[in-house]
mmCIF file of C-alpha atoms and ligand atoms in Angstrom:
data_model
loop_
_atom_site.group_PDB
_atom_site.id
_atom_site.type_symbol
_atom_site.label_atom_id
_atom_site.label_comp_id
_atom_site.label_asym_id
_atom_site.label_seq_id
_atom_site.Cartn_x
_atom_site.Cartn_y
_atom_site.Cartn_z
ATOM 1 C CA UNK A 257 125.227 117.011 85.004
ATOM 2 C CA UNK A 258 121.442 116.997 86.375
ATOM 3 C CA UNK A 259 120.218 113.382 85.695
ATOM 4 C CA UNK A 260 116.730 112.408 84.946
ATOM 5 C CA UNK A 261 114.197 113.897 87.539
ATOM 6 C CA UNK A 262 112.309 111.132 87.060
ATOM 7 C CA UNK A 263 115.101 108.343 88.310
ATOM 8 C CA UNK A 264 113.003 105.061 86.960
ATOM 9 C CA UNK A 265 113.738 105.018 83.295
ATOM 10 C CA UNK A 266 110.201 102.754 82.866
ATOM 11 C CA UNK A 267 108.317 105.504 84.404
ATOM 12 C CA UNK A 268 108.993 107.415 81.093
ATOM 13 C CA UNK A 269 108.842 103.940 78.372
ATOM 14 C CA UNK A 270 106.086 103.772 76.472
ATOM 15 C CA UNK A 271 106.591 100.527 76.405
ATOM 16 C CA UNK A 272 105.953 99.710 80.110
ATOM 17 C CA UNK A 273 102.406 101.438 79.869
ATOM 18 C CA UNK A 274 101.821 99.351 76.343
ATOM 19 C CA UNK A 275 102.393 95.762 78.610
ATOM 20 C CA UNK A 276 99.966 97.235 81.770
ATOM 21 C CA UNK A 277 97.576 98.051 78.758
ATOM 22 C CA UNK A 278 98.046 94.385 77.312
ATOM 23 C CA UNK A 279 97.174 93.214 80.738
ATOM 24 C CA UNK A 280 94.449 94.886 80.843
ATOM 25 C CA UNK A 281 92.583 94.132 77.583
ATOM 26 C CA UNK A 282 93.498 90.382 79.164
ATOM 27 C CA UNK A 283 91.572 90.678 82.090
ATOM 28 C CA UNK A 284 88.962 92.514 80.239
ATOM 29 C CA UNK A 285 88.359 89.384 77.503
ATOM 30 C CA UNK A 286 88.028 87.076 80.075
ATOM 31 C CA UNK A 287 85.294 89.383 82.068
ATOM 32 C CA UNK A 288 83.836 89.334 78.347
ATOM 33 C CA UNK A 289 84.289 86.293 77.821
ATOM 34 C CA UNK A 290 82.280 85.322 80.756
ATOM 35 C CA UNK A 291 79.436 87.441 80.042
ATOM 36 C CA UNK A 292 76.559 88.303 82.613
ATOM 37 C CA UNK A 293 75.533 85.610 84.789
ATOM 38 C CA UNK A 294 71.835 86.723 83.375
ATOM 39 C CA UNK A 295 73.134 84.929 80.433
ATOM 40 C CA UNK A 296 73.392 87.989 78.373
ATOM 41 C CA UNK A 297 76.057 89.235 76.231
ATOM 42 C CA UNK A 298 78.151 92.044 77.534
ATOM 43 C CA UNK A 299 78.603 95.116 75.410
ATOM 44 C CA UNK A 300 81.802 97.674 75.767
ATOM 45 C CA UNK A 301 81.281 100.748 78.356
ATOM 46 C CA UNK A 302 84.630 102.304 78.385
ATOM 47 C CA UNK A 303 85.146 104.786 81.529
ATOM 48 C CA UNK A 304 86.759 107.789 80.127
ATOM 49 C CA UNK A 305 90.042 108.529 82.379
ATOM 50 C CA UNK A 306 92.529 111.654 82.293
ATOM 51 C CA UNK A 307 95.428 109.905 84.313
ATOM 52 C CA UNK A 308 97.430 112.564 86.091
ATOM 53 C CA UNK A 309 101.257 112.511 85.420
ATOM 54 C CA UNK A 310 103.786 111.104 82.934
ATOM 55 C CA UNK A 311 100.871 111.927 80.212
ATOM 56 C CA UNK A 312 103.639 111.690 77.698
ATOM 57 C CA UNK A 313 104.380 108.036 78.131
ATOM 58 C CA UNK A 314 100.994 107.257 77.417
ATOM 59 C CA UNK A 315 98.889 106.245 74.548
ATOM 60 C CA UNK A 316 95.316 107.028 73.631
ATOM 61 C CA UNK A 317 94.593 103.717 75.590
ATOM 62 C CA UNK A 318 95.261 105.419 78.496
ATOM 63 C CA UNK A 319 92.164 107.987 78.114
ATOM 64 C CA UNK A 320 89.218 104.746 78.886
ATOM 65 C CA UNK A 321 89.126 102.352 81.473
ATOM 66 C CA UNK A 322 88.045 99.151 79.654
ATOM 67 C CA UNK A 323 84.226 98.034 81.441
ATOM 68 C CA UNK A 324 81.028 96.819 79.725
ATOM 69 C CA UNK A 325 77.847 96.940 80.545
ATOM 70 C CA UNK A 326 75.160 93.924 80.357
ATOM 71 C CA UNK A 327 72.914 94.152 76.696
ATOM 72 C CA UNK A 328 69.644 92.389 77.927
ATOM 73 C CA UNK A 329 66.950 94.617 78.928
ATOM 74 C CA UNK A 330 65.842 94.373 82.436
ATOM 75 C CA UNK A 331 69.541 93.825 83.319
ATOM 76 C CA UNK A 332 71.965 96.287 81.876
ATOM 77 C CA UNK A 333 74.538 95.453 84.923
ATOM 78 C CA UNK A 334 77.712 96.713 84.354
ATOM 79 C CA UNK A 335 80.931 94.536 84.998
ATOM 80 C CA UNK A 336 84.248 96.762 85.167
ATOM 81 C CA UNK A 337 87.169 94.231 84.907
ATOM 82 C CA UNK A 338 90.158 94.500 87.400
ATOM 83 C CA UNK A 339 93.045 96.909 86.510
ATOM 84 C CA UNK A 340 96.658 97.370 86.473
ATOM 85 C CA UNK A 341 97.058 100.562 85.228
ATOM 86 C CA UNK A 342 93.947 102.244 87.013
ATOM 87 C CA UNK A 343 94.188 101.993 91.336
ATOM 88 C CA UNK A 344 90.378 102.304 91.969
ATOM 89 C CA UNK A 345 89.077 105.777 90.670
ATOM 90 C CA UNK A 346 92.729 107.687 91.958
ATOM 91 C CA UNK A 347 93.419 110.097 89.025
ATOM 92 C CA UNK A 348 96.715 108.990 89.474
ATOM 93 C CA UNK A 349 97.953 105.978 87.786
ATOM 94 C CA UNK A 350 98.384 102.645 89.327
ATOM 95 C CA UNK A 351 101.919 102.745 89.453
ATOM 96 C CA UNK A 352 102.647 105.777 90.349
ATOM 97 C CA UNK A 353 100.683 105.456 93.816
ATOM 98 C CA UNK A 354 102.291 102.130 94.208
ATOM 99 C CA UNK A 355 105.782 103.061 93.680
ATOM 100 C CA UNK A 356 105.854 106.756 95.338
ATOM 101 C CA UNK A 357 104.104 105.293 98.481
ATOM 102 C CA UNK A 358 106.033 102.264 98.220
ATOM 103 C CA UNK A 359 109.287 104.560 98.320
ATOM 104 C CA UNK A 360 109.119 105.792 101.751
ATOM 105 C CA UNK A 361 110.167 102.516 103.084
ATOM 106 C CA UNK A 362 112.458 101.838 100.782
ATOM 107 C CA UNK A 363 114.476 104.145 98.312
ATOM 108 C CA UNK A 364 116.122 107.646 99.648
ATOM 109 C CA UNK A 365 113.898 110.164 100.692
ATOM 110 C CA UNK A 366 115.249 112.518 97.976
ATOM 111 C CA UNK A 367 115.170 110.525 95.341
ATOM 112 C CA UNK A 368 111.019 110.116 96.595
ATOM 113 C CA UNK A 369 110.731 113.536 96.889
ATOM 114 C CA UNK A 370 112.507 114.379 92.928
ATOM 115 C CA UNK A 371 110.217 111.651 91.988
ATOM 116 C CA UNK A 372 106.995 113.521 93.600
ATOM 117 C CA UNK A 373 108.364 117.064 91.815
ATOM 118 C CA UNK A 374 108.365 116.008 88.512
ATOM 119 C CA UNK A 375 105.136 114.466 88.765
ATOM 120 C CA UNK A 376 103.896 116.868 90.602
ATOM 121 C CA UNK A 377 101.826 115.197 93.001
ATOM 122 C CA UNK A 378 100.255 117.171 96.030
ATOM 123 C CA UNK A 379 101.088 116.870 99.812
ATOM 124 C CA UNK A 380 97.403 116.463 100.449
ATOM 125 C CA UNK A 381 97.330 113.628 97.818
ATOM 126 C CA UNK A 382 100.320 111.801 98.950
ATOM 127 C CA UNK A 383 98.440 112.090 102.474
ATOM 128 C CA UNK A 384 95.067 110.417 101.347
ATOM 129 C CA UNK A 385 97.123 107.971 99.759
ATOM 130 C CA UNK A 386 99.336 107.124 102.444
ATOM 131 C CA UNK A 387 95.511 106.611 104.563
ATOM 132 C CA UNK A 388 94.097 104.492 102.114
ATOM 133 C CA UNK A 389 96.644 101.795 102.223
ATOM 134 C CA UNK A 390 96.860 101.681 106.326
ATOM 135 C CA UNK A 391 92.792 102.175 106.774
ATOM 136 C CA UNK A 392 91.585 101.206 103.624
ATOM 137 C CA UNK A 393 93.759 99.161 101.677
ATOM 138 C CA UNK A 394 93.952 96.509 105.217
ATOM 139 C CA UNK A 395 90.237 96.052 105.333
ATOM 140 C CA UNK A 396 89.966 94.714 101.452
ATOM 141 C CA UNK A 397 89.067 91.461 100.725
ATOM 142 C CA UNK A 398 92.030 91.624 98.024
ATOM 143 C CA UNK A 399 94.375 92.240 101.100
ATOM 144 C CA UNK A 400 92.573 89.440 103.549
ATOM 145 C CA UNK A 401 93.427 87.298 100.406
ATOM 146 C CA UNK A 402 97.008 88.309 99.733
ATOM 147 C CA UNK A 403 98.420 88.662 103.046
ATOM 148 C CA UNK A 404 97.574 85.057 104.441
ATOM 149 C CA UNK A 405 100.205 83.805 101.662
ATOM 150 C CA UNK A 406 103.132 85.970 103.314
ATOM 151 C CA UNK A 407 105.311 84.414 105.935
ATOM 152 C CA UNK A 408 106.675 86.222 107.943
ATOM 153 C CA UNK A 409 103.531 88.041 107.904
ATOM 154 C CA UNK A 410 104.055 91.653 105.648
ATOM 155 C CA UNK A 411 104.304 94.840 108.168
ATOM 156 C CA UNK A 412 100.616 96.297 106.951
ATOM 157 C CA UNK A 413 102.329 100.113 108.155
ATOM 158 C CA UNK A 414 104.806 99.561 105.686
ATOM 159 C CA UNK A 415 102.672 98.712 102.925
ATOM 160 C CA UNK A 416 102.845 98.826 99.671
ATOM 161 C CA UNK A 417 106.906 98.557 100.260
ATOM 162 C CA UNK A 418 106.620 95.629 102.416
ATOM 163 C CA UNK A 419 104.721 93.815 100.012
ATOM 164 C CA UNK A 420 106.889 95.152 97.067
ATOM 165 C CA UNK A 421 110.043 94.052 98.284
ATOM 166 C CA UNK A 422 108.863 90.443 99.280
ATOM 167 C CA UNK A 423 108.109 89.887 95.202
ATOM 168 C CA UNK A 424 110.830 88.410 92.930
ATOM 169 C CA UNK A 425 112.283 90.071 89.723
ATOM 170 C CA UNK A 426 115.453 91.243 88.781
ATOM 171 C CA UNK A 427 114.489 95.338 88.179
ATOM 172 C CA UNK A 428 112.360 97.001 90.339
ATOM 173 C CA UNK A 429 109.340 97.270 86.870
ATOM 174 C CA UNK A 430 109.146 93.622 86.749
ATOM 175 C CA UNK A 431 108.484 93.805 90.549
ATOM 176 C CA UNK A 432 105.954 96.405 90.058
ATOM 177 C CA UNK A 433 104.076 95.159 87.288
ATOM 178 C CA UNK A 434 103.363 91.592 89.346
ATOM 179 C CA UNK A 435 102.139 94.265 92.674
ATOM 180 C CA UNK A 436 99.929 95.512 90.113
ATOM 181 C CA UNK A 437 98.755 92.462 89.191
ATOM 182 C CA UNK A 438 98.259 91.135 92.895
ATOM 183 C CA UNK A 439 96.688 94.612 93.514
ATOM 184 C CA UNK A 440 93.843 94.922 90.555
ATOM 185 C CA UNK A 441 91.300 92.673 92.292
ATOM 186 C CA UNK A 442 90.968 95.713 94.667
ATOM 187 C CA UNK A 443 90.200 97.877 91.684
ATOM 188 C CA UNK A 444 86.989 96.382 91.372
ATOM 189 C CA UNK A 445 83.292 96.626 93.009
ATOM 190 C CA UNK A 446 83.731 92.742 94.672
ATOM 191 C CA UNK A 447 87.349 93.230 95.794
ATOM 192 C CA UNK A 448 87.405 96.399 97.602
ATOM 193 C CA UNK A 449 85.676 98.521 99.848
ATOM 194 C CA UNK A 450 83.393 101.535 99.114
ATOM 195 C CA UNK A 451 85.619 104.070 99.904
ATOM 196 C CA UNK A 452 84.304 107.061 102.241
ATOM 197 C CA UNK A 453 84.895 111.091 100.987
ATOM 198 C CA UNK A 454 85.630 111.206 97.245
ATOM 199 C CA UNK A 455 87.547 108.987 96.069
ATOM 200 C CA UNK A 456 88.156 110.909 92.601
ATOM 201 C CA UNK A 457 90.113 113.513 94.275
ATOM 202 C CA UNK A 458 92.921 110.871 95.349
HETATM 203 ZN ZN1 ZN B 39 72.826 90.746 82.592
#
């Protein structure tokens, strides 16, 4: 009997994409919260998003990336919280970079490669990806902050695995969902780096 083509049960749960989106609206109230340091108020500026893959597991919350946008005049600077479910501007989502590139050090190759079918994801793709976390992903301030609490220091070629597989949790979503969370500073303008090409075609 052909099993899932997907392998990760969560991959498919609605309810794993409802907690990232809970995390989210989280990070987002406390960037609110916080408001401009102007002193004004900050006003909702939602990104719309058309996440590639798995679109059936996901909710109309899924369509915006939460951001706001400064009300005083004169100001009007926008403030995009840090995200779990959106890597940077990668039409892919979060965890689906994370986990397929994560994969190739860890999980068999065919499993990676049923994973990659059903979700359809590009050679090219999977090749810009597999760039930005050796050239890219190593020069971040997010990384700079993460890897310095790592001993033995994490093998930066084997990244995100290496990272992924230091983290503690019983199933391999719980384990994902806290490299998510280590991961979102990166996901904003202060934590990563401007990205050369274009970055909406990873
Ligand atoms: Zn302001």
């Amino acid at each position: 009997m052909e099993t899932d083509p997907v392998c990760h049960a969560f991959l498919t749960d609605a309810n794993f994409y409802q907690l990232l989106t809970r995390i989210d609206e989280s990070i987002a109230e406390e960037v609110r919260a916080r408001g401009c340091r102007c002193g004004g108020v900050l006003h909702s500026a939602r990104y719309p998003r058309k996440p590639r893959g798995l679109r059936s597991a996901l909710d109309g919350s899924y369509a915006r990336r939460l951001s706001f946008c400064c009300a005083q005049d004169g100001c009007r600077r926008r403030h995009t919280p840090a995200s779990v479910r959106f890597l940077g501007r990668k039409v892919y989502l979060g965890v689906i970079v994370v986990l397929i590139t994560a994969l190739q050090h860890g999980l068999t190759e065919r499993r990676r490669r049923r994973l990659i079918e059903a979700l359809d994801v590009p050679a090219q793709t999977l090749w810009r990806w597999r760039c930005w976390w050796r050239e890219q992903f190593v020069q971040s301030r997010c990384w700079r902050a993460l890897a310095g609490q790592f001993v033995p220091p994490l093998a930066t070629a084997c990244l995100p695995g290496s990272l992924l597989e230091r983290l503690r949790g019983t199933v391999l979503s719980e384990r994902l969902v806290q490299l998510l969370v280590l991961l979102s500073p990166v996901t904003t303008a202060t934590g990563s780096l401007r990205v050369g090409g274009n970055p909406q075609r990873m």
